[in-house]
mmCIF file of N, CA and C and ligand atoms in Angstrom:
data_model
loop_
_atom_site.group_PDB
_atom_site.id
_atom_site.type_symbol
_atom_site.label_atom_id
_atom_site.label_comp_id
_atom_site.label_asym_id
_atom_site.label_seq_id
_atom_site.Cartn_x
_atom_site.Cartn_y
_atom_site.Cartn_z
ATOM 1 N N MET U 1 7.461 149.601 88.935
ATOM 2 C CA MET U 1 7.587 149.331 90.038
ATOM 3 C C MET U 1 8.964 149.802 90.893
ATOM 4 N N LYS U 2 9.045 149.177 91.898
ATOM 5 C CA LYS U 2 9.985 149.981 92.645
ATOM 6 C C LYS U 2 11.454 149.149 92.204
ATOM 7 N N THR U 3 12.577 149.679 92.715
ATOM 8 C CA THR U 3 13.435 148.573 92.363
ATOM 9 C C THR U 3 14.105 148.220 93.315
ATOM 10 N N VAL U 4 14.638 147.442 93.543
ATOM 11 C CA VAL U 4 14.912 146.179 94.882
ATOM 12 C C VAL U 4 15.811 147.162 95.560
ATOM 13 N N PRO U 5 16.708 148.165 95.779
ATOM 14 C CA PRO U 5 17.171 148.441 96.789
ATOM 15 C C PRO U 5 16.192 149.720 97.522
ATOM 16 N N THR U 6 14.961 150.429 96.742
ATOM 17 C CA THR U 6 14.209 151.485 97.656
ATOM 18 C C THR U 6 13.218 150.347 97.638
ATOM 19 N N LEU U 7 12.699 149.579 97.559
ATOM 20 C CA LEU U 7 12.232 148.155 98.135
ATOM 21 C C LEU U 7 12.880 147.465 100.026
ATOM 22 N N PHE U 8 14.205 147.546 99.710
ATOM 23 C CA PHE U 8 15.333 147.164 100.724
ATOM 24 C C PHE U 8 14.449 148.271 101.847
ATOM 25 N N PHE U 9 15.192 149.655 101.417
ATOM 26 C CA PHE U 9 15.190 150.241 102.714
ATOM 27 C C PHE U 9 14.049 150.905 103.112
ATOM 28 N N ALA U 10 12.595 150.823 102.033
ATOM 29 C CA ALA U 10 11.540 151.372 102.554
ATOM 30 C C ALA U 10 11.379 150.451 103.305
ATOM 31 N N THR U 11 10.907 149.051 103.526
ATOM 32 C CA THR U 11 10.522 147.611 103.980
ATOM 33 C C THR U 11 11.568 148.058 105.519
ATOM 34 N N GLY U 12 13.020 148.231 105.133
ATOM 35 C CA GLY U 12 13.296 148.449 106.340
ATOM 36 C C GLY U 12 13.358 149.234 107.468
ATOM 37 N N ALA U 13 12.573 150.551 106.829
ATOM 38 C CA ALA U 13 12.360 151.766 107.641
ATOM 39 C C ALA U 13 10.828 151.519 108.186
ATOM 40 N N CYS U 14 10.358 151.046 107.696
ATOM 41 C CA CYS U 14 8.972 150.415 107.904
ATOM 42 C C CYS U 14 8.658 149.363 109.111
ATOM 43 N N PHE U 15 9.788 148.223 109.248
ATOM 44 C CA PHE U 15 10.129 147.660 110.694
ATOM 45 C C PHE U 15 10.747 148.502 111.089
ATOM 46 N N ALA U 16 11.934 149.377 111.072
ATOM 47 C CA ALA U 16 11.767 150.259 112.017
ATOM 48 C C ALA U 16 11.003 150.874 113.441
ATOM 49 N N LEU U 17 10.608 151.392 112.296
ATOM 50 C CA LEU U 17 9.405 152.513 113.126
ATOM 51 C C LEU U 17 8.084 151.406 113.685
ATOM 52 N N LEU U 18 8.093 150.119 113.373
ATOM 53 C CA LEU U 18 7.356 149.592 114.192
ATOM 54 C C LEU U 18 7.965 148.877 115.203
ATOM 55 N N GLY U 19 9.608 148.852 115.144
ATOM 56 C CA GLY U 19 10.455 148.470 116.234
ATOM 57 C C GLY U 19 10.570 149.463 117.070
ATOM 58 N N MET U 20 10.407 150.811 116.976
ATOM 59 C CA MET U 20 10.762 151.818 117.894
ATOM 60 C C MET U 20 9.399 152.254 118.049
ATOM 61 N N ILE U 21 8.196 152.210 117.668
ATOM 62 C CA ILE U 21 6.911 152.348 118.562
ATOM 63 C C ILE U 21 6.598 151.095 119.647
ATOM 64 N N TRP U 22 7.573 149.550 119.153
ATOM 65 C CA TRP U 22 7.126 148.812 120.594
ATOM 66 C C TRP U 22 8.245 149.261 121.751
ATOM 67 N N GLY U 23 9.586 150.080 121.383
ATOM 68 C CA GLY U 23 10.335 149.861 122.439
ATOM 69 C C GLY U 23 9.664 151.419 123.251
ATOM 70 N N ILE U 24 9.465 151.983 122.431
ATOM 71 C CA ILE U 24 8.522 153.214 123.680
ATOM 72 C C ILE U 24 8.076 152.592 124.171
ATOM 73 N N GLN U 25 6.747 151.965 123.491
ATOM 74 C CA GLN U 25 5.462 151.038 124.331
ATOM 75 C C GLN U 25 6.147 149.907 125.308
ATOM 76 N N MET U 26 7.303 149.466 125.210
ATOM 77 C CA MET U 26 8.018 148.325 126.207
ATOM 78 C C MET U 26 8.296 149.310 127.410
ATOM 79 N N SER U 27 9.329 150.551 127.364
ATOM 80 C CA SER U 27 10.108 151.933 128.248
ATOM 81 C C SER U 27 8.795 152.070 128.659
ATOM 82 N N ALA U 28 7.280 152.485 128.139
ATOM 83 C CA ALA U 28 6.435 153.073 129.559
ATOM 84 C C ALA U 28 5.428 151.979 130.034
ATOM 85 N N THR U 29 5.241 150.883 129.415
ATOM 86 C CA THR U 29 5.204 150.137 130.259
ATOM 87 C C THR U 29 5.213 149.200 131.059
ATOM 88 N N GLY U 30 7.134 149.606 131.297
ATOM 89 C CA GLY U 30 8.309 148.823 131.943
ATOM 90 C C GLY U 30 8.257 147.375 131.797
ATOM 91 N N ASP U 31 7.427 147.080 130.458
ATOM 92 C CA ASP U 31 7.246 145.621 130.484
ATOM 93 C C ASP U 31 8.419 145.284 129.335
ATOM 94 N N HIS U 32 9.522 144.558 129.726
ATOM 95 C CA HIS U 32 9.862 144.346 128.421
ATOM 96 C C HIS U 32 10.465 142.652 128.142
ATOM 97 N N SER U 33 9.688 142.450 129.089
ATOM 98 C CA SER U 33 9.858 140.778 128.728
ATOM 99 C C SER U 33 9.806 140.136 127.309
ATOM 100 N N LEU U 34 9.303 141.268 126.181
ATOM 101 C CA LEU U 34 9.826 140.583 124.465
ATOM 102 C C LEU U 34 10.691 141.529 124.264
ATOM 103 N N SER U 35 11.911 142.210 124.929
ATOM 104 C CA SER U 35 12.889 142.679 124.402
ATOM 105 C C SER U 35 13.699 141.932 123.248
ATOM 106 N N PRO U 36 13.596 140.443 123.370
ATOM 107 C CA PRO U 36 14.415 139.499 121.684
ATOM 108 C C PRO U 36 13.817 139.853 120.818
ATOM 109 N N ALA U 37 12.005 139.781 120.922
ATOM 110 C CA ALA U 37 11.452 140.317 119.322
ATOM 111 C C ALA U 37 11.690 141.605 119.221
ATOM 112 N N HIS U 38 11.742 142.265 120.037
ATOM 113 C CA HIS U 38 11.345 143.795 119.417
ATOM 114 C C HIS U 38 13.038 143.810 119.038
ATOM 115 N N GLY U 39 14.072 143.627 119.548
ATOM 116 C CA GLY U 39 15.466 143.112 118.480
ATOM 117 C C GLY U 39 15.888 142.804 117.314
ATOM 118 N N HIS U 40 15.219 141.998 117.191
ATOM 119 C CA HIS U 40 15.030 140.952 116.780
ATOM 120 C C HIS U 40 14.566 141.751 115.395
ATOM 121 N N LEU U 41 13.572 142.567 115.051
ATOM 122 C CA LEU U 41 12.485 143.381 114.086
ATOM 123 C C LEU U 41 13.103 144.492 113.766
ATOM 124 N N ASN U 42 13.953 145.409 114.901
ATOM 125 C CA ASN U 42 14.849 146.152 114.267
ATOM 126 C C ASN U 42 16.463 145.729 113.929
ATOM 127 N N LEU U 43 16.930 144.850 114.086
ATOM 128 C CA LEU U 43 18.093 144.471 113.574
ATOM 129 C C LEU U 43 17.972 143.083 112.328
ATOM 130 N N VAL U 44 17.345 142.226 112.465
ATOM 131 C CA VAL U 44 16.862 141.909 110.922
ATOM 132 C C VAL U 44 16.620 142.525 109.992
ATOM 133 N N GLY U 45 14.870 142.930 110.340
ATOM 134 C CA GLY U 45 13.973 143.804 109.867
ATOM 135 C C GLY U 45 14.191 145.243 109.882
ATOM 136 N N PHE U 46 15.508 146.365 109.938
ATOM 137 C CA PHE U 46 16.290 146.846 109.842
ATOM 138 C C PHE U 46 17.105 146.891 109.394
ATOM 139 N N VAL U 47 18.146 146.735 110.171
ATOM 140 C CA VAL U 47 19.975 146.990 109.970
ATOM 141 C C VAL U 47 20.045 145.781 109.270
ATOM 142 N N THR U 48 19.777 144.527 108.597
ATOM 143 C CA THR U 48 20.154 143.592 107.897
ATOM 144 C C THR U 48 19.485 143.967 106.680
ATOM 145 N N MET U 49 18.238 144.129 106.549
ATOM 146 C CA MET U 49 17.748 144.581 105.277
ATOM 147 C C MET U 49 18.203 145.662 104.709
ATOM 148 N N SER U 50 18.770 146.980 105.608
ATOM 149 C CA SER U 50 19.242 148.209 105.037
ATOM 150 C C SER U 50 20.339 147.676 104.000
ATOM 151 N N ILE U 51 21.785 146.633 105.043
ATOM 152 C CA ILE U 51 22.819 146.331 104.390
ATOM 153 C C ILE U 51 22.450 145.812 103.119
ATOM 154 N N MET U 52 21.405 144.874 102.889
ATOM 155 C CA MET U 52 21.515 144.067 101.754
ATOM 156 C C MET U 52 20.669 145.502 100.914
ATOM 157 N N GLY U 53 19.960 146.499 101.049
ATOM 158 C CA GLY U 53 19.959 147.770 100.183
ATOM 159 C C GLY U 53 21.051 148.316 99.682
ATOM 160 N N ILE U 54 21.731 148.184 100.737
ATOM 161 C CA ILE U 54 23.221 149.222 99.869
ATOM 162 C C ILE U 54 23.740 148.341 99.147
ATOM 163 N N TYR U 55 23.900 146.770 99.226
ATOM 164 C CA TYR U 55 24.611 145.830 98.175
ATOM 165 C C TYR U 55 24.023 146.177 96.884
ATOM 166 N N TYR U 56 22.578 146.090 96.961
ATOM 167 C CA TYR U 56 21.860 146.083 95.557
ATOM 168 C C TYR U 56 21.945 147.786 94.809
ATOM 169 N N ALA U 57 21.919 148.542 96.155
ATOM 170 C CA ALA U 57 22.404 150.133 95.123
ATOM 171 C C ALA U 57 23.408 149.964 94.658
ATOM 172 N N LEU U 58 24.649 149.155 95.398
ATOM 173 C CA LEU U 58 26.048 149.738 95.149
ATOM 174 C C LEU U 58 26.280 148.888 93.464
ATOM 175 N N THR U 59 25.620 147.694 93.134
ATOM 176 C CA THR U 59 25.582 145.773 92.206
ATOM 177 C C THR U 59 24.437 146.312 91.969
ATOM 178 N N PRO U 60 24.177 146.733 90.288
ATOM 179 C CA PRO U 60 23.276 147.316 89.484
ATOM 180 C C PRO U 60 23.030 145.441 88.877
ATOM 181 N N ALA U 61 24.274 144.862 88.835
ATOM 182 C CA ALA U 61 24.263 143.528 88.070
ATOM 183 C C ALA U 61 22.929 142.704 89.160
ATOM 184 N N ALA U 62 23.566 143.005 90.289
ATOM 185 C CA ALA U 62 22.775 141.253 91.505
ATOM 186 C C ALA U 62 21.024 142.304 91.166
ATOM 187 N N ALA U 63 21.017 143.710 91.583
ATOM 188 C CA ALA U 63 19.837 144.546 91.526
ATOM 189 C C ALA U 63 18.926 144.219 90.546
ATOM 190 N N THR U 64 19.312 144.035 89.490
ATOM 191 C CA THR U 64 18.332 143.706 88.129
ATOM 192 C C THR U 64 18.619 141.750 87.571
ATOM 193 N N SER U 65 19.303 141.114 88.705
ATOM 194 C CA SER U 65 18.761 139.606 87.939
ATOM 195 C C SER U 65 17.572 138.722 88.741
ATOM 196 N N LYS U 66 17.666 138.491 88.234
ATOM 197 C CA LYS U 66 16.449 137.423 88.548
ATOM 198 C C LYS U 66 16.187 136.924 90.097
ATOM 199 N N TRP U 67 17.537 137.303 90.813
ATOM 200 C CA TRP U 67 17.404 136.129 92.364
ATOM 201 C C TRP U 67 16.887 137.336 93.331
ATOM 202 N N ALA U 68 17.024 139.056 92.572
ATOM 203 C CA ALA U 68 16.980 139.693 93.539
ATOM 204 C C ALA U 68 15.037 140.085 94.322
ATOM 205 N N MET U 69 14.663 140.114 93.534
ATOM 206 C CA MET U 69 13.417 139.669 93.709
ATOM 207 C C MET U 69 12.859 139.073 95.105
ATOM 208 N N PRO U 70 12.843 137.252 94.510
ATOM 209 C CA PRO U 70 12.675 136.916 95.364
ATOM 210 C C PRO U 70 13.701 136.587 96.667
ATOM 211 N N HIS U 71 14.813 137.329 96.551
ATOM 212 C CA HIS U 71 15.181 137.252 98.013
ATOM 213 C C HIS U 71 14.866 138.576 98.680
ATOM 214 N N TYR U 72 14.356 139.847 98.114
ATOM 215 C CA TYR U 72 13.687 140.702 99.185
ATOM 216 C C TYR U 72 12.099 139.705 99.784
ATOM 217 N N LEU U 73 11.694 138.575 98.724
ATOM 218 C CA LEU U 73 10.534 138.575 99.182
ATOM 219 C C LEU U 73 10.888 137.473 100.467
ATOM 220 N N LEU U 74 11.340 136.759 100.436
ATOM 221 C CA LEU U 74 12.310 135.690 101.114
ATOM 222 C C LEU U 74 12.684 136.419 102.510
ATOM 223 N N THR U 75 13.230 137.702 102.372
ATOM 224 C CA THR U 75 13.553 138.329 103.574
ATOM 225 C C THR U 75 12.368 139.082 104.160
ATOM 226 N N VAL U 76 11.572 139.147 103.529
ATOM 227 C CA VAL U 76 10.468 140.012 104.699
ATOM 228 C C VAL U 76 9.353 139.009 105.172
ATOM 229 N N VAL U 77 9.331 137.534 104.923
ATOM 230 C CA VAL U 77 8.510 136.297 104.885
ATOM 231 C C VAL U 77 9.296 136.327 106.544
ATOM 232 N N SER U 78 10.785 135.952 106.110
ATOM 233 C CA SER U 78 11.226 135.507 107.702
ATOM 234 C C SER U 78 10.938 136.492 108.835
ATOM 235 N N VAL U 79 11.498 137.600 108.337
ATOM 236 C CA VAL U 79 11.133 138.857 109.132
ATOM 237 C C VAL U 79 9.727 139.027 110.091
ATOM 238 N N VAL U 80 8.727 138.644 108.957
ATOM 239 C CA VAL U 80 6.999 138.444 109.594
ATOM 240 C C VAL U 80 6.555 137.347 109.931
ATOM 241 N N ILE U 81 7.539 135.901 110.011
ATOM 242 C CA ILE U 81 7.686 135.355 110.692
ATOM 243 C C ILE U 81 7.931 134.742 112.193
ATOM 244 N N LEU U 82 9.296 135.408 111.789
ATOM 245 C CA LEU U 82 9.932 135.343 113.011
ATOM 246 C C LEU U 82 10.039 136.193 113.819
ATOM 247 N N VAL U 83 9.555 136.680 113.715
ATOM 248 C CA VAL U 83 9.368 138.097 114.911
ATOM 249 C C VAL U 83 8.096 137.219 116.358
ATOM 250 N N PRO U 84 6.741 137.302 115.072
ATOM 251 C CA PRO U 84 5.484 136.478 116.247
ATOM 252 C C PRO U 84 6.061 135.167 116.452
ATOM 253 N N GLY U 85 6.934 134.759 116.069
ATOM 254 C CA GLY U 85 7.389 133.343 116.268
ATOM 255 C C GLY U 85 8.393 133.638 117.472
ATOM 256 N N ILE U 86 9.281 134.943 118.232
ATOM 257 C CA ILE U 86 9.864 134.791 118.989
ATOM 258 C C ILE U 86 8.924 135.354 120.307
ATOM 259 N N VAL U 87 7.864 136.357 119.442
ATOM 260 C CA VAL U 87 7.096 135.857 120.503
ATOM 261 C C VAL U 87 6.202 135.103 121.278
ATOM 262 N N MET U 88 5.666 134.419 120.553
ATOM 263 C CA MET U 88 5.013 133.039 121.267
ATOM 264 C C MET U 88 6.093 132.217 121.898
ATOM 265 N N ALA U 89 7.152 131.933 121.905
ATOM 266 C CA ALA U 89 7.596 131.266 122.174
ATOM 267 C C ALA U 89 8.811 131.880 123.336
ATOM 268 N N LEU U 90 8.179 133.485 123.641
ATOM 269 C CA LEU U 90 8.496 133.542 124.947
ATOM 270 C C LEU U 90 7.231 134.214 126.058
ATOM 271 N N SER U 91 6.021 133.697 125.510
ATOM 272 C CA SER U 91 4.958 133.508 125.963
ATOM 273 C C SER U 91 4.712 132.056 126.006
ATOM 274 N N GLU U 92 5.639 131.529 125.910
ATOM 275 C CA GLU U 92 5.209 130.151 125.760
ATOM 276 C C GLU U 92 4.236 129.421 124.878
ATOM 277 N N ASN U 93 4.168 130.073 124.410
ATOM 278 C CA ASN U 93 2.820 129.102 123.222
ATOM 279 C C ASN U 93 3.415 128.382 121.963
ATOM 280 N N GLY U 94 4.694 128.028 122.084
ATOM 281 C CA GLY U 94 4.881 127.157 120.956
ATOM 282 C C GLY U 94 6.527 128.113 120.577
ATOM 283 N N GLU U 95 6.827 126.254 119.792
ATOM 284 C CA GLU U 95 8.285 127.454 119.343
ATOM 285 C C GLU U 95 8.396 127.038 117.874
ATOM 286 N N VAL U 96 6.845 127.183 117.498
ATOM 287 C CA VAL U 96 7.560 126.152 115.870
ATOM 288 C C VAL U 96 7.339 127.307 115.161
ATOM 289 N N LEU U 97 6.751 128.234 115.453
ATOM 290 C CA LEU U 97 7.026 129.484 114.184
ATOM 291 C C LEU U 97 8.059 130.135 114.488
ATOM 292 N N ALA U 98 8.976 130.688 115.257
ATOM 293 C CA ALA U 98 9.936 131.215 115.979
ATOM 294 C C ALA U 98 10.950 130.034 114.925
ATOM 295 N N LYS U 99 11.005 128.696 115.076
ATOM 296 C CA LYS U 99 11.884 127.545 114.426
ATOM 297 C C LYS U 99 11.789 127.685 112.703
ATOM 298 N N ALA U 100 10.520 127.773 112.314
ATOM 299 C CA ALA U 100 10.481 128.134 110.943
ATOM 300 C C ALA U 100 10.944 129.740 110.251
ATOM 301 N N GLY U 101 10.863 130.788 111.226
ATOM 302 C CA GLY U 101 11.364 131.440 110.367
ATOM 303 C C GLY U 101 13.042 131.754 110.709
ATOM 304 N N SER U 102 13.373 131.032 111.905
ATOM 305 C CA SER U 102 14.993 131.319 111.846
ATOM 306 C C SER U 102 15.373 130.359 110.518
ATOM 307 N N ALA U 103 14.734 129.705 109.797
ATOM 308 C CA ALA U 103 14.902 128.263 108.649
ATOM 309 C C ALA U 103 15.168 129.998 107.744
ATOM 310 N N LEU U 104 13.970 130.492 107.580
ATOM 311 C CA LEU U 104 13.666 131.556 106.340
ATOM 312 C C LEU U 104 14.732 132.228 106.464
ATOM 313 N N ALA U 105 15.014 133.052 108.109
ATOM 314 C CA ALA U 105 16.035 133.567 108.113
ATOM 315 C C ALA U 105 17.561 133.587 107.468
ATOM 316 N N VAL U 106 17.833 132.001 107.640
ATOM 317 C CA VAL U 106 19.364 131.596 107.564
ATOM 318 C C VAL U 106 19.062 131.504 105.717
ATOM 319 N N LEU U 107 17.721 131.263 105.353
ATOM 320 C CA LEU U 107 17.569 130.861 103.931
ATOM 321 C C LEU U 107 17.969 131.735 103.093
ATOM 322 N N SER U 108 17.379 132.890 103.557
ATOM 323 C CA SER U 108 17.619 134.132 103.375
ATOM 324 C C SER U 108 19.036 134.472 103.030
ATOM 325 N N MET U 109 19.996 134.365 104.024
ATOM 326 C CA MET U 109 21.067 134.910 104.186
ATOM 327 C C MET U 109 21.967 134.007 103.151
ATOM 328 N N LEU U 110 21.506 132.871 102.866
ATOM 329 C CA LEU U 110 22.175 131.243 102.096
ATOM 330 C C LEU U 110 22.076 132.660 100.527
ATOM 331 N N THR U 111 21.022 132.942 100.533
ATOM 332 C CA THR U 111 20.779 133.449 99.277
ATOM 333 C C THR U 111 21.433 134.161 99.056
ATOM 334 N N PHE U 112 21.101 135.529 100.201
ATOM 335 C CA PHE U 112 22.622 136.635 99.705
ATOM 336 C C PHE U 112 24.094 136.295 99.280
ATOM 337 N N LEU U 113 24.424 135.497 100.105
ATOM 338 C CA LEU U 113 25.842 135.030 100.154
ATOM 339 C C LEU U 113 26.161 133.851 98.799
ATOM 340 N N ALA U 114 24.847 133.025 98.017
ATOM 341 C CA ALA U 114 24.810 133.285 96.831
ATOM 342 C C ALA U 114 25.032 134.315 95.918
ATOM 343 N N ILE U 115 23.959 135.338 95.477
ATOM 344 C CA ILE U 115 24.200 136.455 95.005
ATOM 345 C C ILE U 115 25.723 136.812 94.986
ATOM 346 N N ILE U 116 25.739 137.210 96.319
ATOM 347 C CA ILE U 116 27.202 137.614 96.210
ATOM 348 C C ILE U 116 28.622 137.312 95.483
ATOM 349 N N LEU U 117 28.343 135.917 95.551
ATOM 350 C CA LEU U 117 29.502 135.039 95.131
ATOM 351 C C LEU U 117 29.380 135.024 93.584
ATOM 352 N N LYS U 118 28.356 134.643 92.949
ATOM 353 C CA LYS U 118 27.940 134.790 91.378
ATOM 354 C C LYS U 118 27.937 135.812 90.839
ATOM 355 N N LEU U 119 27.904 137.456 91.430
ATOM 356 C CA LEU U 119 27.370 138.283 90.421
ATOM 357 C C LEU U 119 28.533 139.478 91.397
ATOM 358 N N GLY U 120 29.023 139.380 92.316
ATOM 359 C CA GLY U 120 30.290 139.859 93.384
ATOM 360 C C GLY U 120 29.923 141.292 93.386
ATOM 361 N N PHE U 121 30.526 142.469 93.686
ATOM 362 C CA PHE U 121 30.145 143.755 94.329
ATOM 363 C C PHE U 121 30.736 144.750 94.036
ATOM 364 N N GLY U 122 29.695 145.788 93.445
ATOM 365 C CA GLY U 122 30.007 146.974 93.089
ATOM 366 C C GLY U 122 29.695 147.108 91.606
ATOM 367 N N GLU U 123 29.988 148.213 90.984
ATOM 368 C CA GLU U 123 29.459 148.817 89.894
ATOM 369 C C GLU U 123 30.111 147.582 88.624
ATOM 370 N N LYS U 124 31.409 147.268 88.728
ATOM 371 C CA LYS U 124 31.728 146.844 87.831
ATOM 372 C C LYS U 124 31.985 144.943 87.562
ATOM 373 N N ALA U 125 30.885 144.669 88.946
ATOM 374 C CA ALA U 125 31.066 143.253 89.190
ATOM 375 C C ALA U 125 30.664 142.531 88.110
HETATM 376 C C1 LIG N 1 12.307 154.350 119.772
HETATM 377 C C2 LIG N 1 13.670 153.562 119.945
HETATM 378 C C3 LIG N 1 13.644 152.444 120.400
HETATM 379 C C4 LIG N 1 13.536 152.184 121.926
HETATM 380 C C5 LIG N 1 12.371 153.365 123.060
HETATM 381 C C6 LIG N 1 13.732 151.373 122.520
HETATM 382 C C7 LIG N 1 13.761 150.930 123.527
HETATM 383 C C8 LIG N 1 13.927 149.318 123.775
HETATM 384 C C9 LIG N 1 13.815 148.163 125.524
HETATM 385 C C10 LIG N 1 13.429 149.249 126.134
HETATM 386 C C11 LIG N 1 14.530 147.235 125.560
HETATM 387 C C12 LIG N 1 14.524 146.365 126.797
HETATM 388 C C13 LIG N 1 15.754 147.278 126.810
HETATM 389 C C14 LIG N 1 15.558 145.914 128.717
HETATM 390 O O1 LIG N 1 15.008 145.107 129.385
HETATM 391 O O2 LIG N 1 17.104 145.935 128.923
HETATM 392 C C15 LIG N 1 15.306 147.181 124.820
HETATM 393 C C16 LIG N 1 16.037 146.241 123.947
HETATM 394 C C17 LIG N 1 16.505 146.454 122.614
HETATM 395 N N1 LIG N 1 16.662 147.107 121.411
HETATM 396 FE FE1 LIG N 1 15.922 148.644 121.471
HETATM 397 N N2 LIG N 1 14.399 150.328 121.222
HETATM 398 C C18 LIG N 1 14.377 151.470 120.042
HETATM 399 C C19 LIG N 1 14.870 151.119 118.863
HETATM 400 C C20 LIG N 1 16.041 150.193 118.419
HETATM 401 C C21 LIG N 1 16.887 150.026 117.348
HETATM 402 C C22 LIG N 1 16.693 151.142 116.238
HETATM 403 C C23 LIG N 1 17.374 148.921 117.596
HETATM 404 C C24 LIG N 1 18.443 148.039 116.783
HETATM 405 C C25 LIG N 1 18.461 148.581 115.573
HETATM 406 C C26 LIG N 1 17.402 148.133 118.815
HETATM 407 C C27 LIG N 1 17.910 147.026 119.433
HETATM 408 C C28 LIG N 1 17.327 146.576 120.232
HETATM 409 C C29 LIG N 1 17.950 144.946 121.170
HETATM 410 C C30 LIG N 1 18.667 144.645 120.232
HETATM 411 C C31 LIG N 1 17.732 145.234 122.426
HETATM 412 C C32 LIG N 1 17.989 144.265 123.851
HETATM 413 C C33 LIG N 1 17.371 142.685 123.220
HETATM 414 C C34 LIG N 1 17.267 141.642 124.321
HETATM 415 O O3 LIG N 1 18.119 142.032 125.575
HETATM 416 O O4 LIG N 1 17.370 140.299 123.631
HETATM 417 N N3 LIG N 1 16.534 149.078 119.361
HETATM 418 N N4 LIG N 1 14.645 148.102 123.407
#
């Protein structure tokens, strides 16, 4: 099984690739109406997940803790729900998904904070 830092980095890179293809499509069509969703895919899916991956890579105690994998899954699910939710909200098709995705994204960050406070940062945390 892949390690937690690898999962965070690899998933983040997949989200970045999707976000970049989406950005190119927006540029090509001149339709930027969904750019907030593209921005969130890149910033939560790629930047945030990569920063979390760096933390886990530098903090083995956190990466091997029982909280790491649930945190990874929660973060992935939050992106997968939040981004289509923003698309739906922007196209006036309801805000339920965006609200659910936002709540999950907050939960993911709260989990990250709890892990940092409990296990510290770095090799000798
Ligand atoms: C191939 C790469 C990319 C292309 C072609 C691209 C293209 C675009 C385009 C066309 C817009 C709309 C601009 C506007 O309407 O003013 C946009 C907005 C944005 N992009 Fe990208 N993008 C790319 C990668 C990225 C990456 C890697 C990030 C972040 C790490 C990012 C974050 C954003 C943000 C935050 C916005 C503003 C969203 C908003 O207005 O609410 N983009 N991008």
